[in-house]
CSV table of C-alpha atoms in Angstrom, one decimal:
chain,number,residue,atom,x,y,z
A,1,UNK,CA,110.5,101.4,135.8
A,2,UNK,CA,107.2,102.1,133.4
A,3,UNK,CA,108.9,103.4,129.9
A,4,UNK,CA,105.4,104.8,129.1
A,5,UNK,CA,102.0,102.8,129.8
A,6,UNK,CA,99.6,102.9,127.5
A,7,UNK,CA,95.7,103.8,128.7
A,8,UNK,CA,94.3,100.0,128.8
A,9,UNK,CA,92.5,99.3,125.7
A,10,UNK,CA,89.4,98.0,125.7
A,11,UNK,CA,87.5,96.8,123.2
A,12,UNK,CA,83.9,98.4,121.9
A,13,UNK,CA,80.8,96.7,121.2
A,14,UNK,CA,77.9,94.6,122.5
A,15,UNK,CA,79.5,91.7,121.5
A,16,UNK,CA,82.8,92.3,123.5
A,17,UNK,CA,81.4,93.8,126.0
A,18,UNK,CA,79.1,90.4,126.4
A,19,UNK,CA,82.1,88.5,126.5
A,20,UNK,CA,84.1,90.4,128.9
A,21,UNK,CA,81.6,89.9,131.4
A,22,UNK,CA,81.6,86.3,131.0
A,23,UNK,CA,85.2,86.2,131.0
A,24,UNK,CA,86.3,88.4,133.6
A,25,UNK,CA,86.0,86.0,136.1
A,26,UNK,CA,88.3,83.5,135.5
A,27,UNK,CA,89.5,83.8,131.8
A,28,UNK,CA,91.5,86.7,132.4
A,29,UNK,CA,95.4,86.4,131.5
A,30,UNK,CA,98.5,88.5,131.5
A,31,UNK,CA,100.8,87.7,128.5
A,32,UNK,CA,104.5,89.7,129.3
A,33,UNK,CA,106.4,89.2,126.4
A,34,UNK,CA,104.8,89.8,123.2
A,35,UNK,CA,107.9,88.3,120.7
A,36,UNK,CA,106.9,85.3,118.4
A,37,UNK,CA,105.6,83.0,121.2
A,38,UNK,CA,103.5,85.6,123.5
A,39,UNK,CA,101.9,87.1,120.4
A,40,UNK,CA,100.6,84.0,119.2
A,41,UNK,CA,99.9,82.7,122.2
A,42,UNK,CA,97.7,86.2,123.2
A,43,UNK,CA,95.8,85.7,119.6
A,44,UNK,CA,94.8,82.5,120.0
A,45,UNK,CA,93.7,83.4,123.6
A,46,UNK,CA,91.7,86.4,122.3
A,47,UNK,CA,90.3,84.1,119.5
A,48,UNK,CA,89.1,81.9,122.1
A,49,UNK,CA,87.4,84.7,124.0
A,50,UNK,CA,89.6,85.5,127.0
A,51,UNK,CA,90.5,88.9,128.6
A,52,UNK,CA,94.0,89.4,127.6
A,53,UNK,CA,96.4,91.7,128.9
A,54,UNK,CA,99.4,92.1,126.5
A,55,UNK,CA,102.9,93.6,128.2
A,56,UNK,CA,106.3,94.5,126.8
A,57,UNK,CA,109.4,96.5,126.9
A,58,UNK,CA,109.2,97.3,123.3
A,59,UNK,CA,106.8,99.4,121.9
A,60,UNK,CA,107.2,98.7,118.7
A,61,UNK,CA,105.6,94.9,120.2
A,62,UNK,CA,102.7,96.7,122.0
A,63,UNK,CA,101.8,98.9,119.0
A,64,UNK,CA,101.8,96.0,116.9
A,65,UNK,CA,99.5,94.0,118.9
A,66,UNK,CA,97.3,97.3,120.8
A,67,UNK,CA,94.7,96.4,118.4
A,68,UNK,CA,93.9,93.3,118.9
A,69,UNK,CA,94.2,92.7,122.3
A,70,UNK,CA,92.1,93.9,125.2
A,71,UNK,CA,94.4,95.8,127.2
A,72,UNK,CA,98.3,96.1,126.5
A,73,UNK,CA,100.7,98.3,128.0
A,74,UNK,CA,104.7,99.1,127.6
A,75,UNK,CA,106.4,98.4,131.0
A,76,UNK,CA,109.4,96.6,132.7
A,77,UNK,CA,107.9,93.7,134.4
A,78,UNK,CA,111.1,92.5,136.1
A,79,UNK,CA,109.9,95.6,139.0
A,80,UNK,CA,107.5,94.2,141.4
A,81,UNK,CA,105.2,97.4,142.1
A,82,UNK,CA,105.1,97.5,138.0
A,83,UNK,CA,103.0,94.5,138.1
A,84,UNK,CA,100.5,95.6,141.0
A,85,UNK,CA,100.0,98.7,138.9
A,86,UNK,CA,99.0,96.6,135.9
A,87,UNK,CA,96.8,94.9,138.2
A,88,UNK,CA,98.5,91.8,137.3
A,89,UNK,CA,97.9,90.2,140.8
A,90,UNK,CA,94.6,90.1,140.1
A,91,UNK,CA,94.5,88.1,137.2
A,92,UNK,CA,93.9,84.5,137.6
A,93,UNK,CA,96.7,83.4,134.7
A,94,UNK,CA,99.8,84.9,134.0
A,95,UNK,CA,102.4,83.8,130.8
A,96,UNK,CA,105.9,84.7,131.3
A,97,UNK,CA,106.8,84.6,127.1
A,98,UNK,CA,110.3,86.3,127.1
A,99,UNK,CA,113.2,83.2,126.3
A,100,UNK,CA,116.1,84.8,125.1
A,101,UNK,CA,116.5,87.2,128.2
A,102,UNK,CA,116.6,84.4,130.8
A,103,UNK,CA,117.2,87.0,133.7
A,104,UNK,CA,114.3,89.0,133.0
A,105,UNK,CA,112.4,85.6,132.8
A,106,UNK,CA,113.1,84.5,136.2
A,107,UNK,CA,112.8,87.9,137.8
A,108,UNK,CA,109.4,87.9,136.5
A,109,UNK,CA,108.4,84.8,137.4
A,110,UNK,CA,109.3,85.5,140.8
A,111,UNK,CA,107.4,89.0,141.0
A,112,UNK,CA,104.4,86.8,139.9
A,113,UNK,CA,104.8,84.0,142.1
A,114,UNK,CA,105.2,86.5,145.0
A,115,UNK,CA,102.0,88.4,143.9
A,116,UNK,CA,100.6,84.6,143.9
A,117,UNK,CA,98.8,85.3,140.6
A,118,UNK,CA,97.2,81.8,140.7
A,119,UNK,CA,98.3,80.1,137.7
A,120,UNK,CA,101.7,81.1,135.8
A,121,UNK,CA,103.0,79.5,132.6
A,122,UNK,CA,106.4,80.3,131.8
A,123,UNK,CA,108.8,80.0,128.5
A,124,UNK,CA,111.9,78.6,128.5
A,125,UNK,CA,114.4,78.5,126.1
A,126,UNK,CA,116.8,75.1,127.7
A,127,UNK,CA,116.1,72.6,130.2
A,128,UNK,CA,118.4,74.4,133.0
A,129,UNK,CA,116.5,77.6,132.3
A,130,UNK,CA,113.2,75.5,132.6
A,131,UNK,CA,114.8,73.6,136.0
A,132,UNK,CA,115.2,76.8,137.5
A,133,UNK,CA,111.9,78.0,136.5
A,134,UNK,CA,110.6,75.0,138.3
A,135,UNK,CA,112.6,75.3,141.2
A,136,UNK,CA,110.9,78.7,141.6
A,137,UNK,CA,107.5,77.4,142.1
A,138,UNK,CA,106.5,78.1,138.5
A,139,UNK,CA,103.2,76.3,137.9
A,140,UNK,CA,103.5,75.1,134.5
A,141,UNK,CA,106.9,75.3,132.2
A,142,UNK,CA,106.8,75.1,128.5
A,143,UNK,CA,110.0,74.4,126.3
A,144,UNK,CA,108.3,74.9,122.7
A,145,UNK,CA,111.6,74.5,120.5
A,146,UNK,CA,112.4,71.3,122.4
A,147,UNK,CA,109.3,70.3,122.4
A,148,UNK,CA,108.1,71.3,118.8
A,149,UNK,CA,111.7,69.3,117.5
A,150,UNK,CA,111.1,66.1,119.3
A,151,UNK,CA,107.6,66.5,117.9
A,152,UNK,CA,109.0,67.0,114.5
A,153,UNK,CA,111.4,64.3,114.6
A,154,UNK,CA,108.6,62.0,115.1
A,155,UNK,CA,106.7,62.8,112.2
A,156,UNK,CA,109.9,63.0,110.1
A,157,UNK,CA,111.1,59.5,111.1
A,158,UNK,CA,108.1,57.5,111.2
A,159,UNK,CA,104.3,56.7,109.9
A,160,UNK,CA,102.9,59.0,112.3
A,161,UNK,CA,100.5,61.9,111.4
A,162,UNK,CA,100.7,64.2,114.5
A,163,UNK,CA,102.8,63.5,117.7
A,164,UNK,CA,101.6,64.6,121.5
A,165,UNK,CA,103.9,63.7,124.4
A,166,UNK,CA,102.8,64.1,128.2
A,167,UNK,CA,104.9,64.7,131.0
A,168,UNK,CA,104.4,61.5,132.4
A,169,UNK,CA,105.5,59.6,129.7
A,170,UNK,CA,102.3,58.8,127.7
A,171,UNK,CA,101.5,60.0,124.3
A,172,UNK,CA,98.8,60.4,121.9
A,173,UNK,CA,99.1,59.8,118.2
A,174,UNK,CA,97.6,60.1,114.6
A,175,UNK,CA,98.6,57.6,112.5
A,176,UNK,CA,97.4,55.5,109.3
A,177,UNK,CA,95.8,52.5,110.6
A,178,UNK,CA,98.3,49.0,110.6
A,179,UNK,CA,97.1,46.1,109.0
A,180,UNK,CA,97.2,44.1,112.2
A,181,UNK,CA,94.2,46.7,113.2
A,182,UNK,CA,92.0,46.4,110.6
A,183,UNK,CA,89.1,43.8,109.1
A,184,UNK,CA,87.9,43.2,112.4
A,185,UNK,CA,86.1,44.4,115.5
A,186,UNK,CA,88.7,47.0,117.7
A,187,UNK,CA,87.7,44.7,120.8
A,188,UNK,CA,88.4,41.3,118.9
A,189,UNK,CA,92.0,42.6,117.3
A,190,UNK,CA,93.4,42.9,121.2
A,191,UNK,CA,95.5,45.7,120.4
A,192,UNK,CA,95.3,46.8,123.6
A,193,UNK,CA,96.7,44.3,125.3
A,194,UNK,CA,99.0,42.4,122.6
A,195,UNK,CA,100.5,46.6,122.2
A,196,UNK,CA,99.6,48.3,125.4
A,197,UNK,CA,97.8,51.2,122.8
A,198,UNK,CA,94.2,52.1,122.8
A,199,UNK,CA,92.5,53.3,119.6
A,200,UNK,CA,90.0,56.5,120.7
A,201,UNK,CA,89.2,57.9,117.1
A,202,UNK,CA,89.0,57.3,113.5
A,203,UNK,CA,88.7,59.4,110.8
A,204,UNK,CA,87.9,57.7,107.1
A,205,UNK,CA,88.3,59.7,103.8
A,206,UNK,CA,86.0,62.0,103.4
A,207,UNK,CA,84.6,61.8,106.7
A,208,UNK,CA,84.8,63.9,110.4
A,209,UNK,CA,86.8,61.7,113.4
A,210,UNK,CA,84.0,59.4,115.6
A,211,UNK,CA,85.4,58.5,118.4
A,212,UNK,CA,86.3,54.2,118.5
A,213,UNK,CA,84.6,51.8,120.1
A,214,UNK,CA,85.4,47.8,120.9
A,215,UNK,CA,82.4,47.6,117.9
A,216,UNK,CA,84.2,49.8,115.9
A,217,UNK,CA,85.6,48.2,112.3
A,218,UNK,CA,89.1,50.1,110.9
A,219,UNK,CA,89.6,50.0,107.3
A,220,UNK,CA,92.8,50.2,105.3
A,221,UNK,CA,93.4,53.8,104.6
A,222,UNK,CA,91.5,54.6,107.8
A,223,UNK,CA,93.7,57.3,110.0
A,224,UNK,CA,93.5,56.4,113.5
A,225,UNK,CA,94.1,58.3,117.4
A,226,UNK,CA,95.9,56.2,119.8
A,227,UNK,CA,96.9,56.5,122.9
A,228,UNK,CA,99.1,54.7,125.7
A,229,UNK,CA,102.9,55.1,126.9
A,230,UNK,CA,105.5,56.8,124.7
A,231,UNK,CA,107.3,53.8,123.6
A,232,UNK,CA,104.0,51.4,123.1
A,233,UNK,CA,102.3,54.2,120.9
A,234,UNK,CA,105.5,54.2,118.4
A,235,UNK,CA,106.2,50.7,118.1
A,236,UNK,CA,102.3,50.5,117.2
A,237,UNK,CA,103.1,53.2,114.7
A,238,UNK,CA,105.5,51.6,113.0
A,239,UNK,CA,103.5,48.5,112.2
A,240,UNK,CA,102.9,47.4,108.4
């Protein structure tokens, strides 16, 4: 059931112990499955000040990560009355980061979603794995690999600086600014409705990113943010 749990660690200090209390609340999170994904994904939470809990099988993982997480613990999450010992149910986020043991994914997702931890995020490693993962009620389902290549692929192919893809088909995108964007006012070029894209930042060399306005005069060289549907945000991309 429990290989061996570890007393919760908390962290010492005024400063922590500031921040816990502001983040009890509702920036507590339960990361099961401290591999390549769930580790990074609990730093970046614990960089960000939340209350992370860090679980795994593999205590080799936990002891790696003890010290820099708030609580962690070894222990089989795929048992249901392993959770409500964690006190996982009382968490308002939980991230399911275990891919390669698709079983153990969906067994845990399903202990969590029966606990009704209110928000659960959940790795998958293939679209079927992710289908069933939705098909159980799982709030959020994230396919990094798949996502991260299609991402890649974008930058590889094209002028594009940085590629983000929403689920409903629209994007957002860095890109070098096209000619047919620049010389003139954003609101007198009608890029917006010649290319369906709208420009919301611009960064010039040497300079932070403003945020664009119809006012707003893009130079050559100038990198831009755009935004708008998938296809309308790459054609725009691709324009000399």
């Amino acid at each position: 059931m429990v290989n061996h749990l570890h007393s919760l660690r908390r962290r010492r200090g005024k400063r922590l112990a500031d921040q816990h209390a502001q983040t009890a609340g509702d920036q507590r999170v339960a990361v099961i499955g401290l591999g390549r994904f769930g580790s990074s994904l609990a730093n970046e939470l614990m960089r960000r000040g939340w209350d992370v809990l860090g679980i795994d099988t593999d205590a080799r993982l936990v002891q790696r990560m003890s010290d820099g997480l708030t609580h962690s613990a070894i222990a089989d999450c795929t048992e249901p009355e392993v959770l409500h010992q964690l006190g996982v149910h009382e968490f308002t986020s939980a991230v399911v980061g275990i891919g390669t043991d698709i079983e153990a994914s969906i067994l845990i997702a399903s202990n969590l979603l029966e606990a009704e931890v209110p928000n659960i995020w959940a790795k998958a490693i293939s679209r079927q794995h992710g289908q069933i993962l939705e098909r159980l009620g799982v709030h959020h389902v994230v396919l990094p690999e798949h996502e991260m290549g299609e991402r890649v692929a974008h930058l590889v192919t094209g002028r594009m600086l940085d590629f983000i893809e929403f689920d409903d088909d629209y994007a957002l995108v860095k890109t070098l600014a096209p000619d047919i964007a620049t010389g003139i006012p954003l609101g007198q070029s009608r890029v917006r409705t010649k290319y369906g894209v709208t420009v919301v930042g611009i960064k010039r060399p040497g300079e932070d990113f403003t945020y664009a306005t119809a006012e707003t005069v893009v130079q050559k060289g100038d990198v831009i943010v755009v935004t708008g549907k998938t296809h309308a945000v790459e054609t725009f991309a691709e324009l000399s």
